[in-house]
mmCIF file of C-alpha atoms in Angstrom:
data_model
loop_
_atom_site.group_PDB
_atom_site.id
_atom_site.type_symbol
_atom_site.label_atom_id
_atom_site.label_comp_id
_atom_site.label_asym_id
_atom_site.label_seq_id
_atom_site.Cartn_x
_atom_site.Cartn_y
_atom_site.Cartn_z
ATOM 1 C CA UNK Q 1 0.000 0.000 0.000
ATOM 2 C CA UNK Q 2 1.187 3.489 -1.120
ATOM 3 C CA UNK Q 3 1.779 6.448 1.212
ATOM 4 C CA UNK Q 4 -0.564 7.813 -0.627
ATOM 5 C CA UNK Q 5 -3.099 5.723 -0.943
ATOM 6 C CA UNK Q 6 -2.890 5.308 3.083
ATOM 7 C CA UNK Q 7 -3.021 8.584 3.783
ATOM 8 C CA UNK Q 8 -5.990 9.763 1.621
ATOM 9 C CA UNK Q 9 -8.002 6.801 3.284
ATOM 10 C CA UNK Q 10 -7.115 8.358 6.487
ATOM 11 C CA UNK Q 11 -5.129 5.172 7.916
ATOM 12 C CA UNK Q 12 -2.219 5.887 10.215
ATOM 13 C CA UNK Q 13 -1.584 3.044 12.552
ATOM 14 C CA UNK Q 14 1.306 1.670 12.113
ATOM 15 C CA UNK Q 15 0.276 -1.897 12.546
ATOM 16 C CA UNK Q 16 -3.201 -1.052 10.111
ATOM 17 C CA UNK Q 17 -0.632 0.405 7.390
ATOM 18 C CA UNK Q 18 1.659 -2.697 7.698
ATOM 19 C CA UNK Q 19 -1.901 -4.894 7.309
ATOM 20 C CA UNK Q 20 -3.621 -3.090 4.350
ATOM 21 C CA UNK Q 21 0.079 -3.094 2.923
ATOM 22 C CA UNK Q 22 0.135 -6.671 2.996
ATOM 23 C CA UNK Q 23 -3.156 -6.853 1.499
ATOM 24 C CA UNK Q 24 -2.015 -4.806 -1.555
ATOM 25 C CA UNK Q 25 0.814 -7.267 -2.073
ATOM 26 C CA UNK Q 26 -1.692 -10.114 -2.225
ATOM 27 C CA UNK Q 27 -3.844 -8.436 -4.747
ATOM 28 C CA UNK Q 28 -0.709 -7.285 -6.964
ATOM 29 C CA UNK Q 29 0.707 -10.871 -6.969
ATOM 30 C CA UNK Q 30 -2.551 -12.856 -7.473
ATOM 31 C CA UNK Q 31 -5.211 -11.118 -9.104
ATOM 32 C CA UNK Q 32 -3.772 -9.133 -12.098
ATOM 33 C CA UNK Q 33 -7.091 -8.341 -13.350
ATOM 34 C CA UNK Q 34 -8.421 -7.110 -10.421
ATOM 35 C CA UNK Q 35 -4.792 -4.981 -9.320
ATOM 36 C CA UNK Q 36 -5.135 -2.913 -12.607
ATOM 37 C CA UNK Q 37 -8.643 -2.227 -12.404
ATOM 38 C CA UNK Q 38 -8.167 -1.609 -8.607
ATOM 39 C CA UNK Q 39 -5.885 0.898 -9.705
ATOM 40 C CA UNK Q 40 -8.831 3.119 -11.781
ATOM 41 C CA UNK Q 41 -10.742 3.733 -8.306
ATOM 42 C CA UNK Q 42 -10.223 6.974 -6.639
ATOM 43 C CA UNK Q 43 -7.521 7.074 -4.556
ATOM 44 C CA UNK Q 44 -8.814 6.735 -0.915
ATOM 45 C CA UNK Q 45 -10.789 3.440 -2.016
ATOM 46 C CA UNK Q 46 -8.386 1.537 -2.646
ATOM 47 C CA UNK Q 47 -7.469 -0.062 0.609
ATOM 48 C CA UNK Q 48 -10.460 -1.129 1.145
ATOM 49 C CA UNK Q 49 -10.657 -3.281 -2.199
ATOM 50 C CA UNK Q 50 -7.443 -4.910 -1.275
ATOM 51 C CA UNK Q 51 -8.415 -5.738 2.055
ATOM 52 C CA UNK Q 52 -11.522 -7.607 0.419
ATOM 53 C CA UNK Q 53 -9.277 -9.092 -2.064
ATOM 54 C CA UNK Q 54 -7.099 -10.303 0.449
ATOM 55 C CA UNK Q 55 -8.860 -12.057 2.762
ATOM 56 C CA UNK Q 56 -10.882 -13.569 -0.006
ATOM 57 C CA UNK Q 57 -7.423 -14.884 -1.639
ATOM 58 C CA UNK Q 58 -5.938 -15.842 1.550
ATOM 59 C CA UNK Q 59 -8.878 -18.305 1.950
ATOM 60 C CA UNK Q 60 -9.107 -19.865 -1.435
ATOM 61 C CA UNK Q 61 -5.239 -20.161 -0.537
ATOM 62 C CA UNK Q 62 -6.403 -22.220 2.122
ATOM 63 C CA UNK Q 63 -8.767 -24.626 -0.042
ATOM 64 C CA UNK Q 64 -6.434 -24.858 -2.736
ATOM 65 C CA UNK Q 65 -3.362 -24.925 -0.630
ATOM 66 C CA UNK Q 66 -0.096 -27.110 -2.261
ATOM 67 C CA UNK Q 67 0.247 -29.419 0.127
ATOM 68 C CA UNK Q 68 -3.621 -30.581 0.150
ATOM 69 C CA UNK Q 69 -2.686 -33.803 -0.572
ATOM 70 C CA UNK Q 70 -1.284 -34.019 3.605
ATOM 71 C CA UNK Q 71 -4.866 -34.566 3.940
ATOM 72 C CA UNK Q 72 -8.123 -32.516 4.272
ATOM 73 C CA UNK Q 73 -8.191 -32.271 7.577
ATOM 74 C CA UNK Q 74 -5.511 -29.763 7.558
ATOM 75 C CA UNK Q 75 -7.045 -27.431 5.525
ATOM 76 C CA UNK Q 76 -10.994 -27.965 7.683
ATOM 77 C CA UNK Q 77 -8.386 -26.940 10.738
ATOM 78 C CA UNK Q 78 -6.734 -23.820 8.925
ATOM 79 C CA UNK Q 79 -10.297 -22.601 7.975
ATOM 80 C CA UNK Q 80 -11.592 -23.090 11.072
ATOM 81 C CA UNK Q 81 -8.967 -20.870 12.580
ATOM 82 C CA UNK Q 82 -9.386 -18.374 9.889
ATOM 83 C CA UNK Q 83 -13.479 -18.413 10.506
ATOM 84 C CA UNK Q 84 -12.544 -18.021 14.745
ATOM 85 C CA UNK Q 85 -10.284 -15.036 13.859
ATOM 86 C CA UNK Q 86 -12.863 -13.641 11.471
ATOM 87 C CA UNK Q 87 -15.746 -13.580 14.236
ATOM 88 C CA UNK Q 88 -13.079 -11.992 16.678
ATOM 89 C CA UNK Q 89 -11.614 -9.603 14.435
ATOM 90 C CA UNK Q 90 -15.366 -8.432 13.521
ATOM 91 C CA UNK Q 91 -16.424 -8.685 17.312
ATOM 92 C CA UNK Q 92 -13.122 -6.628 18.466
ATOM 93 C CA UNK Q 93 -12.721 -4.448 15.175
ATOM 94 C CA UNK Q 94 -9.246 -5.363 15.088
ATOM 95 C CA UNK Q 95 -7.019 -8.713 14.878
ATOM 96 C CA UNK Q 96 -3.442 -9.679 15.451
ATOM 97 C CA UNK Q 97 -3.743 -11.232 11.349
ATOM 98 C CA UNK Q 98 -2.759 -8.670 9.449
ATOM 99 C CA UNK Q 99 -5.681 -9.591 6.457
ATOM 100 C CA UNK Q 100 -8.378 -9.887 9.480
ATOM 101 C CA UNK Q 101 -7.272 -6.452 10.615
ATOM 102 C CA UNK Q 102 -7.085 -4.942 7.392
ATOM 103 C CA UNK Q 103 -10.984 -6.698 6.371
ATOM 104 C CA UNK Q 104 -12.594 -5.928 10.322
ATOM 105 C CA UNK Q 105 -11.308 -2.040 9.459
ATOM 106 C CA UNK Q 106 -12.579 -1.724 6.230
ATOM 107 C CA UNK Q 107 -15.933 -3.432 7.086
ATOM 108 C CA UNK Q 108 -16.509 -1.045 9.755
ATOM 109 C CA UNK Q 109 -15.650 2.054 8.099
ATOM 110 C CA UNK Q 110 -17.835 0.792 4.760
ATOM 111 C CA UNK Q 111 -20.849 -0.692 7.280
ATOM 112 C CA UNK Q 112 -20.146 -3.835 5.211
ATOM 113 C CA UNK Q 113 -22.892 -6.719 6.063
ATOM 114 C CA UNK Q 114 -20.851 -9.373 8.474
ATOM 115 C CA UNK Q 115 -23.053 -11.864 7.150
ATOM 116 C CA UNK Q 116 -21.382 -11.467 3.714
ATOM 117 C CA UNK Q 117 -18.053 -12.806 5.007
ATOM 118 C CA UNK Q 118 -19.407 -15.619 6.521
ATOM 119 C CA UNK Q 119 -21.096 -16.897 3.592
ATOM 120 C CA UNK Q 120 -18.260 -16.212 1.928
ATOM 121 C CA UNK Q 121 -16.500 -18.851 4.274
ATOM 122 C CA UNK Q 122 -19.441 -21.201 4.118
ATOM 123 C CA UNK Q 123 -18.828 -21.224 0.242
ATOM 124 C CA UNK Q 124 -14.773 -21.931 1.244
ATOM 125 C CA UNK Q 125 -16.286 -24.807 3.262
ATOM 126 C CA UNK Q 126 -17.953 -26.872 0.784
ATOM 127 C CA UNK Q 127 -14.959 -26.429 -1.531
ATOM 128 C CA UNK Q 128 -13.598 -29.352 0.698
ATOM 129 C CA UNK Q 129 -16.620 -31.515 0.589
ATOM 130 C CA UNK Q 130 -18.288 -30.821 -2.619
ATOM 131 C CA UNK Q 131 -16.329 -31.769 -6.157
ATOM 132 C CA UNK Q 132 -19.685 -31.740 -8.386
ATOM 133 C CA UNK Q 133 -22.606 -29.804 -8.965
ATOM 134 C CA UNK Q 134 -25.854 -31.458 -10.621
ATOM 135 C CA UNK Q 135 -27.592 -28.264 -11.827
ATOM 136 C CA UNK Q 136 -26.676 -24.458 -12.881
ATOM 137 C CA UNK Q 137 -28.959 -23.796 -9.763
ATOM 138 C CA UNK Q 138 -27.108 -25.986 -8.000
ATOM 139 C CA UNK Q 139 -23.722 -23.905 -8.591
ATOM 140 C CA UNK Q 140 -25.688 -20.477 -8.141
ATOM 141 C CA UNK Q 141 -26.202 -21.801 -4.457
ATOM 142 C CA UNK Q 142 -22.709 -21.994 -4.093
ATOM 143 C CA UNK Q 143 -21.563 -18.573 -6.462
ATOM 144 C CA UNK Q 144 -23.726 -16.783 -3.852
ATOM 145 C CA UNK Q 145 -21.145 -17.231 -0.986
ATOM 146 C CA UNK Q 146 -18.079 -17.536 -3.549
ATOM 147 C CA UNK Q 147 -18.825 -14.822 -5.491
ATOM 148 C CA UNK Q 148 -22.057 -12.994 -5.394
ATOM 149 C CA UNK Q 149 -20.864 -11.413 -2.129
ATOM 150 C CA UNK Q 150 -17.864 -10.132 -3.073
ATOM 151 C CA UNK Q 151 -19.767 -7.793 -5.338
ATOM 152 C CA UNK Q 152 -21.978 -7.074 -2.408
ATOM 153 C CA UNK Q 153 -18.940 -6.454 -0.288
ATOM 154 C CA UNK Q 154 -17.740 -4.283 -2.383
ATOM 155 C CA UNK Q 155 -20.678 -1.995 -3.252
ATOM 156 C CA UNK Q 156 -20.279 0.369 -0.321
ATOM 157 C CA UNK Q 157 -16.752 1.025 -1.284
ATOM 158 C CA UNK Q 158 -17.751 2.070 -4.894
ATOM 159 C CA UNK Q 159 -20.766 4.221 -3.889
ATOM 160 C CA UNK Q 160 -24.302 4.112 -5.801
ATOM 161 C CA UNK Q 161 -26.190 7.076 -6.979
ATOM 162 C CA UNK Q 162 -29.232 4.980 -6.303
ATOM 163 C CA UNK Q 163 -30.413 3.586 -3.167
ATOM 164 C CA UNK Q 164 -27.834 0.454 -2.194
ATOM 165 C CA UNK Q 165 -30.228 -2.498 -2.120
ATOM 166 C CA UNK Q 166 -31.796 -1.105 -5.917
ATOM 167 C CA UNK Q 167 -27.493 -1.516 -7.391
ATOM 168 C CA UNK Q 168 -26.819 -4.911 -4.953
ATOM 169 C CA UNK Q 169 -28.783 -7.779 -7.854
ATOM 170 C CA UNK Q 170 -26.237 -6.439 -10.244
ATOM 171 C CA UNK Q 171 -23.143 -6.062 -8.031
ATOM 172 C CA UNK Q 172 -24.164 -9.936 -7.194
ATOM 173 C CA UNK Q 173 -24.054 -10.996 -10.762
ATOM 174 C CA UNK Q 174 -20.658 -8.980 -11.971
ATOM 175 C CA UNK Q 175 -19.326 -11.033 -9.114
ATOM 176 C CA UNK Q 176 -20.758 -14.567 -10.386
ATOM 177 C CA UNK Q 177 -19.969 -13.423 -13.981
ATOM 178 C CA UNK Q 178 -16.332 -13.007 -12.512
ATOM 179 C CA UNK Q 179 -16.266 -16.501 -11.203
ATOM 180 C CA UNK Q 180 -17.887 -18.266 -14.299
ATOM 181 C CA UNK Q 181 -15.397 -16.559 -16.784
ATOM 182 C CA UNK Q 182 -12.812 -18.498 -13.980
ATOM 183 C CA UNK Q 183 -14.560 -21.878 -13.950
ATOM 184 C CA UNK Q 184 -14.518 -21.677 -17.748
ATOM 185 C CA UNK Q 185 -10.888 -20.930 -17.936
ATOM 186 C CA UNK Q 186 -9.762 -22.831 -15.377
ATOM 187 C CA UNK Q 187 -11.357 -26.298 -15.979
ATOM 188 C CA UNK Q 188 -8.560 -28.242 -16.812
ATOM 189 C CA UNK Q 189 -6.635 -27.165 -13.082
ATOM 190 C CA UNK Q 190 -9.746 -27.594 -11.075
ATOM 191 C CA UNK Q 191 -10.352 -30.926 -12.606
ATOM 192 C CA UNK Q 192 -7.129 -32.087 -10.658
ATOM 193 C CA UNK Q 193 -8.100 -30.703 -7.925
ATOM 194 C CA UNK Q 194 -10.474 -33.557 -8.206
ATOM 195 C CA UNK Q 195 -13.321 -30.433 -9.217
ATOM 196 C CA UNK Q 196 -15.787 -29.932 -11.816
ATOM 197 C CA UNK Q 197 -17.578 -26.987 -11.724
ATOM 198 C CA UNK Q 198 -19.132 -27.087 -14.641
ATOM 199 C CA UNK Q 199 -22.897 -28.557 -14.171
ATOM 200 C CA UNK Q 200 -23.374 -32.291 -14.893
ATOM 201 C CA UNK Q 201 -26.824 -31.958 -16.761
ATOM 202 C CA UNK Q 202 -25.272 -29.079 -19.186
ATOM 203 C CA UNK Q 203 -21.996 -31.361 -19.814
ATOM 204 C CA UNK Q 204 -24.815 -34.939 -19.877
ATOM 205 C CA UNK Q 205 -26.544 -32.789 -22.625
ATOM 206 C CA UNK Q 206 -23.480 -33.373 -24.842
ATOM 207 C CA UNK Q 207 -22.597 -36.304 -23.957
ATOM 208 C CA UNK Q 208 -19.971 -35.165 -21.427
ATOM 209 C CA UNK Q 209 -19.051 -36.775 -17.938
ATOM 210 C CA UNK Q 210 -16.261 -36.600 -15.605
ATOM 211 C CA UNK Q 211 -14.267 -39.507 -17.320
ATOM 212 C CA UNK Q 212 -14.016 -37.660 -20.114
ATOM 213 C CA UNK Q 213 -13.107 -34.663 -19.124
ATOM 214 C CA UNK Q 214 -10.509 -37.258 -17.338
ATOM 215 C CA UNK Q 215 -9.085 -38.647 -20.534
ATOM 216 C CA UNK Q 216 -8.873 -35.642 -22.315
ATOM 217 C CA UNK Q 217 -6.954 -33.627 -19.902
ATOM 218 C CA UNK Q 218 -4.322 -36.916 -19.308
ATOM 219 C CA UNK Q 219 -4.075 -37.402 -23.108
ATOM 220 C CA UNK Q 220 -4.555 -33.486 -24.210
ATOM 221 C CA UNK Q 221 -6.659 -34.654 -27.106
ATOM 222 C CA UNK Q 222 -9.585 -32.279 -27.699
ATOM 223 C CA UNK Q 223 -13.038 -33.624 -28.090
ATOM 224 C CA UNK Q 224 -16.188 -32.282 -30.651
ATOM 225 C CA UNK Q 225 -18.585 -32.858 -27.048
ATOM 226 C CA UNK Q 226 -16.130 -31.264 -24.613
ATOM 227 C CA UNK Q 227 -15.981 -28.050 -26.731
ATOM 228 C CA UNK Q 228 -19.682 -28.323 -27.428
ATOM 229 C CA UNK Q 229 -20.404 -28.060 -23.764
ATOM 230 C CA UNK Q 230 -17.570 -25.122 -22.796
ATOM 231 C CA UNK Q 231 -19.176 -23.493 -25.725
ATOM 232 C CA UNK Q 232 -22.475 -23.355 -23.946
ATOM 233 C CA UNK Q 233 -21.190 -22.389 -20.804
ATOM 234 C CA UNK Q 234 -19.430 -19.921 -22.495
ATOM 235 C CA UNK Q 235 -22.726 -18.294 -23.854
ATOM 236 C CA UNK Q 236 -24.513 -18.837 -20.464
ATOM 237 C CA UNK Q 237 -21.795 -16.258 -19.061
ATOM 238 C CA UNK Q 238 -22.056 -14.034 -21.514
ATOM 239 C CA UNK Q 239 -25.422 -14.037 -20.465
ATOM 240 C CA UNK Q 240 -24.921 -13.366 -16.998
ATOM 241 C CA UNK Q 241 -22.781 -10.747 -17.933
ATOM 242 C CA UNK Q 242 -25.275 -8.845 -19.891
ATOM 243 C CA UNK Q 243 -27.674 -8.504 -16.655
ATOM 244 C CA UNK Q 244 -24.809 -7.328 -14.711
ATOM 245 C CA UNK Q 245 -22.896 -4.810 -16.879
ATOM 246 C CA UNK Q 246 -26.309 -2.330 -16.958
ATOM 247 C CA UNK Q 247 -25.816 -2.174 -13.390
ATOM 248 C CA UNK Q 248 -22.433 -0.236 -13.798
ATOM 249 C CA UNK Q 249 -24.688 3.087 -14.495
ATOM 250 C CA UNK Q 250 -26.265 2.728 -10.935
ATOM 251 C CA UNK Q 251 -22.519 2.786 -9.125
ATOM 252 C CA UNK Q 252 -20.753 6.434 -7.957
ATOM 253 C CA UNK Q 253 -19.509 7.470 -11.822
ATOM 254 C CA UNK Q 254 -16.022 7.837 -10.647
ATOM 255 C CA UNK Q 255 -16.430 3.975 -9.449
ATOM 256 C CA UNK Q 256 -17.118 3.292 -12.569
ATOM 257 C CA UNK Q 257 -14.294 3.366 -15.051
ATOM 258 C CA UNK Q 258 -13.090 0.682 -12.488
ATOM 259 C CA UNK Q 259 -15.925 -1.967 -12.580
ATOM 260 C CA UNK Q 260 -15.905 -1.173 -16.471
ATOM 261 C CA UNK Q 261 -12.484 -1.985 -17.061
ATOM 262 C CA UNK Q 262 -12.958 -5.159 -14.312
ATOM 263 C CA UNK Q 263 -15.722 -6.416 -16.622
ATOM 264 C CA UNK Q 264 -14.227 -5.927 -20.178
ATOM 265 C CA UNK Q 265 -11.131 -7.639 -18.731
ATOM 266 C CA UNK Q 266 -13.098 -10.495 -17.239
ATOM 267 C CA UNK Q 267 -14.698 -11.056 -20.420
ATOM 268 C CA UNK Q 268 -11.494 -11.034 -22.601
ATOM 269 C CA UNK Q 269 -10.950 -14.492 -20.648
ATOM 270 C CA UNK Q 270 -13.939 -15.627 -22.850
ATOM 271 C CA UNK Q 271 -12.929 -14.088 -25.832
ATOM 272 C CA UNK Q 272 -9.698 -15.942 -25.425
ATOM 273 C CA UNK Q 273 -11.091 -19.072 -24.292
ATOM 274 C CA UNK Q 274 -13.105 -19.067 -27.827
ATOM 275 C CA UNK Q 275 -9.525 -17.867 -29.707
ATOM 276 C CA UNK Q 276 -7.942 -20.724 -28.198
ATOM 277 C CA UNK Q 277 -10.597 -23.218 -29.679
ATOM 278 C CA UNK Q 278 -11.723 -24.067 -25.907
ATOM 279 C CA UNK Q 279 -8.930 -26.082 -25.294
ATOM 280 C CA UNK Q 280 -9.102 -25.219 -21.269
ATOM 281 C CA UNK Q 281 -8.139 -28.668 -20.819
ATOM 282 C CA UNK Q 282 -4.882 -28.768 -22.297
ATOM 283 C CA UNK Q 283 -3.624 -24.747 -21.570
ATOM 284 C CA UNK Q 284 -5.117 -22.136 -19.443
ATOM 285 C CA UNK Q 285 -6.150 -19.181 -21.829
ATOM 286 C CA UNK Q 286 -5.030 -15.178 -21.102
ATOM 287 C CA UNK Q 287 -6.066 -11.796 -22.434
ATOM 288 C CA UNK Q 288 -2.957 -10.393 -24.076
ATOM 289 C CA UNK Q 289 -1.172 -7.739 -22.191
ATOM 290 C CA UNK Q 290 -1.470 -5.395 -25.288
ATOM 291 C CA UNK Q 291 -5.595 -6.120 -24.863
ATOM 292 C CA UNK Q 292 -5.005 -5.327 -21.681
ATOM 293 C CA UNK Q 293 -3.381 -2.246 -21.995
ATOM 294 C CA UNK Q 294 -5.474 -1.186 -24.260
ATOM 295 C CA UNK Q 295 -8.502 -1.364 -21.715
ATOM 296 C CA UNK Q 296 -6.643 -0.050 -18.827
ATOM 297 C CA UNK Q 297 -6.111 2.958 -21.229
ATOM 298 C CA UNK Q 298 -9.594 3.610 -22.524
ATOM 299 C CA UNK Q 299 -10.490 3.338 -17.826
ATOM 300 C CA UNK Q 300 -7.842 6.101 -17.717
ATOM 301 C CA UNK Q 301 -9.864 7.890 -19.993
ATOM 302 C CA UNK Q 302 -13.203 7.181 -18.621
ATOM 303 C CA UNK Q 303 -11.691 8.433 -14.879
ATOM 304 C CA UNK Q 304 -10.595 11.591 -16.336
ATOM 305 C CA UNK Q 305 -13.507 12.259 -17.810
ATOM 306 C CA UNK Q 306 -15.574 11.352 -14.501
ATOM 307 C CA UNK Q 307 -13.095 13.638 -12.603
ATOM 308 C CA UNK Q 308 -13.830 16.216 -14.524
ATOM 309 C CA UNK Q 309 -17.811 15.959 -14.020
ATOM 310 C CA UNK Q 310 -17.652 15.540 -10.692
ATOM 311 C CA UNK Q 311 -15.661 19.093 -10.110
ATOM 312 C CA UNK Q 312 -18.227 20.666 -12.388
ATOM 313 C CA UNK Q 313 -20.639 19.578 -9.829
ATOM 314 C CA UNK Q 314 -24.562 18.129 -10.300
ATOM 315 C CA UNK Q 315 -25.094 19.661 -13.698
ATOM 316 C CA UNK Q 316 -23.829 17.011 -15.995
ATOM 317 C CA UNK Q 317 -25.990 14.257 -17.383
ATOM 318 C CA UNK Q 318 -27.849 12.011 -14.829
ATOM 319 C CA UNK Q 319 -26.741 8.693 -14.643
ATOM 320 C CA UNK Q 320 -28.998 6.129 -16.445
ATOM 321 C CA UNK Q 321 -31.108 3.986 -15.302
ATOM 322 C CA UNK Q 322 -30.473 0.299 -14.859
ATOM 323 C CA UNK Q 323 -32.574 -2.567 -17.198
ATOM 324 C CA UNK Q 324 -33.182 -6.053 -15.945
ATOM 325 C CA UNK Q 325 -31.688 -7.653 -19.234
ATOM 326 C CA UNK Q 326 -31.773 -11.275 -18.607
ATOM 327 C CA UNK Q 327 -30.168 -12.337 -21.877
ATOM 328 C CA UNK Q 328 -27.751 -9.714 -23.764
ATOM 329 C CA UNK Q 329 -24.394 -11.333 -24.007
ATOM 330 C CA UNK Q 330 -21.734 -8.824 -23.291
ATOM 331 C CA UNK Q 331 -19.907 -7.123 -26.180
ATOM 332 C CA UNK Q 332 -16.561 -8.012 -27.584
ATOM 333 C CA UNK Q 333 -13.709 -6.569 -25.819
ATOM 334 C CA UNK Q 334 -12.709 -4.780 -28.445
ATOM 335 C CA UNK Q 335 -16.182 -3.059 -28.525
ATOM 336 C CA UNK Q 336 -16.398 -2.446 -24.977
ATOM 337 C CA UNK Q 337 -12.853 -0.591 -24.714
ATOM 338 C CA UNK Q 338 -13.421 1.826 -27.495
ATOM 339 C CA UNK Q 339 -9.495 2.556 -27.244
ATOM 340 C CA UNK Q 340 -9.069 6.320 -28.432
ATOM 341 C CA UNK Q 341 -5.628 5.412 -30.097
ATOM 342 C CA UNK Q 342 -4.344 2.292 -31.966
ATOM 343 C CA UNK Q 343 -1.286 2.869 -30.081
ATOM 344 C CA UNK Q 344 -1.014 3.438 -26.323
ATOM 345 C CA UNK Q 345 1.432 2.868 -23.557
ATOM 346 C CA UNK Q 346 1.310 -0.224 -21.687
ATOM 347 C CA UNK Q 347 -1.322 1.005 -18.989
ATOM 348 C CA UNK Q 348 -0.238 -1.452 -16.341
ATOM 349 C CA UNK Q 349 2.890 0.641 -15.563
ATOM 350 C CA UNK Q 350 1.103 3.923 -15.788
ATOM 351 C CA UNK Q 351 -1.815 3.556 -13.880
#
């Protein structure tokens, strides 16, 4: 965490500073996406994003730990710990864990839900129990602790210009778009993790089953049913997507470059999923750092411009209102960006 960044969030404890610092680190080193975007929000906010970020990663770190093969009961123990020094750091608003301390601050000064981090750890939970799930509704029961509350968790950092609980159905589906676009990419690496996340009936309907998805990841040959099925996931996303992304109008407008960017990034992975002829079993798929910068540029852009408004004060255009779409697919990356130049700088450094 920068001076800076500290300082405009009003945090000066030494041992807070050292704990959102480590939070930043976490974020930078593990969630690229998410650090550049991150890095669009006004100044003072972000702290509070990497705290989320970080306890949310040092959790999954938990679940997906390494060494998970020592057994499962270490990882049911290190949860367990984490969930006791949750409660307390929430109960005390403060914790010798630097990612609890960091999380019980932010929640306090955002009025963040509590409930929303213990579903959150619920959803951790059944990661260690549950390797299958029979039905898309099946997984949204899950996404709503893995993912759904993060964007909940994160709407009273970004601000609304509506009433909170009117922007929270969308913030809850940017953050289960989020996770799908990672299911999708990541199939082949959560299928060793003995995982499928991927639901059984839309895989069944093309002739798809675990064993397959087996064979094809030990012998890297692709399959006609395998893509068939990632291909429909893929467009069930996209679908998701389109609810959430009319939400973005409802957020604070200088939150939104941020969430933009977040989105068009997240939905690159599809884009390059689909390049990469859905071979998620055999290589994990990446938006290409010039895409990327590309984006990051055209948020730069969109902050300025909501910087701008903002000092102008209430007379610029009202923000518009929010449709329940339940079926537009998002647009193409290269849509979404609208890049103002063919050639830019590469953002991540100058953001």
């Amino acid at each position: 965490m920068t001076d800076r960044e500290l300082g405009a969030a009003g945090i000066t404890d030494p041992a807070l500073c050292a704990a959102y610092r480590h939070c930043r680190a976490l974020n930078a080193r593990h969630g690229r996406t998410y650090f550049l975007a991150t890095r669009l929000l006004p100044v003072e906010r972000r702290p509070a994003v990497h705290a989320l970020y970080g306890f949310a990663r040092w959790a999954d770190d938990i679940v997906d730990r390494p060494d998970a093969g020592a057994g499962a009961d270490v990882r049911v123990r290190a949860l367990a710990r984490l969930q006791d020094e949750l409660e307390e750091g929430l109960r005390r608003d403060g914790s010798g864990e630097p990612v609890v301390r960091a999380l019980a601050d932010t929640a306090r000064r955002y009025g963040i839900e509590h409930a929303h981090f213990r579903d959150f750890m619920s959803a951790m939970r059944s990661d260690l129990v549950v390797t299958s799930y029979a039905t898309y509704a099946d997984l949204r029961v899950y996404m709503h602790g893995s993912a759904a509350v993060i964007g909940l968790q994160m709407l009273p950092v970004l601000g609304t210009v509506v009433p909170r609980e009117e922007a929270a159905p969308y913030a809850a589906a940017l953050g289960v778009a989020f996770q799908l676009s990672n299911f999708l990419r990541d199939v082949g690496e959560d299928l060793d993790r003995g995982r499928v996340y991927l639901p059984a009936d839309l895989l069944a309907a093309h002739g798809v089953d675990r064993e397959l998805l087996v064979h094809s990841r030990a012998t890297g040959r692709p399959d006609r049913r395998i893509t068939a099925a990632l291909r429909e996931f893929e467009a069930l996303t996209r679908g998701v997507y389109g609810t959430a992304v009319t939400g973005i109008e409802l957020l604070d407008p200088v939150a939104r470059p941020c969430i933009r960017t977040a989105a068009v990034l997240y939905g690159g992975i599809l884009d390059a999923v689909a390049r990469d002829g859905y071979a998620v079993l055999r290589r994990r798929s990446v938006v290409p750092r010039r895409r990327r910068a590309v984006v990051a540029a055209d948020g730069l852009a969109r902050v300025a411009a909501a910087r701008l408004r903002s000092r102008t004060g209430p007379g610029h255009r009202p923000p518009v209102r929010a449709r329940p779409v339940l079926e537009t697919a998002l647009p193409s990356t290269t849509a979404a960006a609208r890049p103002v130049e063919e050639t830019v700088r590469s953002a991540e450094g100058a953001v």
